[in-house]
Amino acid sequence: MPGKTRDHISQNESLLFEMSSPGKKGYQLPDLDVPQVDAAEALGAANVRDEIEDFPEVSEVEVIRHFTRLSTWNYGIDLGLFPLGSCTMKYNPRVNEAVARTEGLLWAHPYQPAEVAQGAMEVMAHLEAALAEITGMDAVTLEPAAGAHGELTGVLLIRAALEARGYARKKIIIPDSAHGTNPATAAMVGYSVQNLRSNAQGMVDVAELAKLVDEDTAGLMVTNPNTIGVFEQDIVKITSLMHEKGALVYMDGANMNALVGLARPGDFGIDVMHLNLHKTFSTPHGGGGPGAGAVAVKAHLEPFLPAPRLKTVGGQWQWDYNRPQTIGKVRAFYGNFGVLVRALAYIMAHGGPGLRNATLDALLNANYIRKGLEPYFDLPYKSPSMHECVFSDDRQAKLGVKTMDMAKRLIDYGFHPYTVAFPLIVHGALMIEPTETESKPEMDAFIQAMIAIAKEVESDPQMVLKAPHHTRTSRVDEVGAARKPVLRWKPTTLASKAAD
Amino acid sequence: MYPEQYRYTKEHEWIDVQGETGTMGITHHAQNELGDIVYVDLPKIGAAIEQGKSLGSVESVKAVSDIYSPVTGEVVEINEALSTAPEKLNLDPHGEAWLVKVKLTKPEELSDLMSAADYQSYIGA
Amino acid sequence: MRYLPKSDSERREMLAAIGIDSIEQLYSHLPEQAVLHRPLAIEPGKSEYEIVDYFKKMGERCATGYPSFLGAGSYTHFRPVMCDVVASRGEFLTSYTPYQAEMAQGTLTTIFEFQTMLCQLTGMDVANASMYDGSTGIPEAAMMAMRITGRHKVLVSRAVHPEYRQVLLTYAKYQGVPVVEFGYETATGQADLADLEAKLDNATACVIIQSPNFFGCIEKWKDIAAVTHSKGALLVYSFAEAASLGILEPPRDADIVVGELQSFAHPPSYGGPYSGIIATKEKFVRQIPGRLVGETKDADGRRAFCLTLSTREQHIRREKATSNICTNQALIALMGTVFMSIYGKEGLRELAQQNLSKAHYLAKGLKPRFSAPFFNEFVVAAGDKSAADVNAALLEKKIIGGLDLGRFYPELAGCMLLCATEVSRREHMDAVKQAFV
């Protein structure tokens, strides 16, 4: 249909390649203030490429419209509640973005001399100290780039510490409720994975754990609160049990938003843990990253932390590379610095007492939603919820409607879906984490939407099964995408156009 | 639904033995549990396989399942057609969408497997 | 508190709805030993203005505004304003990994464009949606090569970024993977083919090179590919300076291309966040780590995009996954996508051409340590003045000099790695040259 529309829901948007036309430009560089060098002469003709075939040629105006239109097909925290369990989609304060663009910090080169990098180093030291206080641990490295990368660092630390004692051991025990990154990480460090079945309350079964732990056990990877949002009641017993057998305990800090200011992993026996700064400490998810996966350890693991470490000499910050027992580097340079700046800004905004208040509101919100939805959805584990609650689709599945279908219907009500089908210990899980940054009216609207869907499942299941109905894109064919993968755009040839 | 002459495993594979060679695949029940199959990973011709050990995998969009060999032997043929048309496994798992042909080295293992009737009661069909 | 959108009366209503009297009851079941009985020892909350002021002060202690001639894996380039404009839109900034395709077509479409442009630039068939950075991409590529070949040994050139090699060693150490380094030619600065041939064998899964390498030298990757393939190993071609892709012949003979895209839209930012990528041939797609976006249709037959081939990943395959990577660098990759669209076909070429011209202007008159052709970085031979003295003299003039290579290569002590890009100004380059005299 020719003509214009203001409604991008019904408007198609071409790919950049399809709006390209030879000679269109979106850039202008300053004129060269030095002689132009002949590329073939300087590099050798064989090293010089032809033009980049099919690369876009578009104008600045088209660029802004393209990306702005595409953005309207996305959903973000800025638009409303984002109840993804385990993902802690909280408000991303804008002052964080502003300070991350501070001129001197933004353009600081990782190899510039320490004497002209003192500010950046102090920001990192400041954050390390705050995170150590929050976790009750003794030392923190900010090098890992994300949660899974922090896990890798943490399990490498366990391995290095055990090796220093003489025997690295063979296996890591992981509860069946854990995130997939836990077993994937243990395997990357050369450990075999032993699965631990959860008990009837969805918690670690201490008796079962005691049977599994032996001289070959390097450690336990535990998430606390666990992935059903429940605090591991026996955590102190669990950590002592592991320590008695000479094994270490790793805590996946994905759910730390339930504990900040309330309880500290260092106080309940954890040896090493990671924090997802992009969850608990409000740095934006950005459609999948970047994150930062700070790792906090007890003193006995400090010698093994990735190099370099910050130290002060005569009141000046320096990088200390002389770390004979280090596991090495897990990435180049010092970490996702820009993300660290944002996390520190968040901690400063709340302050110590404020961080605790945020945690309390996170608990309040999760329990409010649990209470509101319990009459309509099956709650497989009745243990007290911390920052999230997990329902199952048991009642609705009997009518042929599964958790994914209801998640898609939730989109029609203007909310992002909850986490679908995780954790694996709950069949057909609906995992809901509101975070502390949701208002009561927003949560009431969410609860009403969920109740309405539960009623629709009974009155008109077909309508739910075909959802979403009010998005620009209807249900996407993921099966077709996987069977015949098309992973890049290619120009349509005249022959294939004729065939269409 | 489940051919009488086939033998079945608890992991939902079937095998049809003719002489020294067996043709094997996954059962209708298995494909139904997996949902839309999008990819099949098969061993190379000549690979040695062992009863009860994984010889490959089948994938749906959000799950991967190992294929466990019903018998010990050597792979003599694989169903190449599945690499471009994995959906056949959903349509005809007991026929056109067989997975591999094996030369049996321990035919006595067949007695470990279930009959069609036993398999159907095993899956509660 | 400004991030907590509730009044006390609302909190009381919610507590009543839950059926409790006080918020403390929500955690009263926690074991006594686990509970913190004091406030966190962190200063009380601060206003926006105080926070901005604090970071401004920190920034002022970081050589704000100094011209810099450091490269070595982190490059200073102009940033089109549009990169921040797009990345600041809440719909991109505050969105999640696009698992729910119907609500994330914006992110998914941009990733599909990103994957396509990376294929066009590298000459590969498939590119993923990003890795953490260039350094972690190296071990991921090595593990990928091991899965493809079923072999275990990794050969890596000493002219690959030293920190990238350190990361490779960390990943390899506990998987029992032997990592063997091969040298560089002391005259040219390029990978030593004879040393490579001597160390390459039928157990080698892959050979890893970087081009331009850490010294800025363009590698003879066609020769290296031929040698590597003769023993059935794969060639992993890495790059740290993405701006070079605009002018250098794409490494079509490589099997895996891994690189750092920081140059495309992200400032040095004291080392991160950056964005890595892995690209490869079609036949190896099942072994590529990280997220992939594919084209498909929605229920009404319209073009749509979704994450695909997810069974490779940790949330499904758990301990058998191709990698443990989950969160990646999506927003940085989005900035890169905007950067590539703004510059476009001609712009990336002109950008690369300017880098080449500036670096060659800077090199003119200085004593080169190596003879191989270079893009925007090169090594100055040790001279009468030590690298430290030259840098100290420059810092007095508020210019940040180059990298003293002795730190990573004892045999090159006193040599300096210098980088010039399109932002380098003639008068500053003249000052650098002057400092060597």
XYZ file of C-alpha atoms in Angstrom, chain A residues 3 68 152 228 251 261 287 293 295 307 327 395 423 451 467:
15
model
C 1.545 6.320 1.245
C 14.207 4.272 15.617
C 34.532 -19.744 34.959
C 12.665 -21.133 42.708
C 27.703 -19.404 44.956
C 21.983 -5.635 53.011
C 19.424 -6.580 24.512
C 30.627 -10.674 36.512
C 33.974 -12.413 41.579
C 46.239 -10.605 37.427
C 45.093 -18.378 37.576
C -3.966 -26.383 35.829
C 13.901 -24.011 36.389
C -5.833 -13.512 36.039
C -1.293 -15.314 20.781
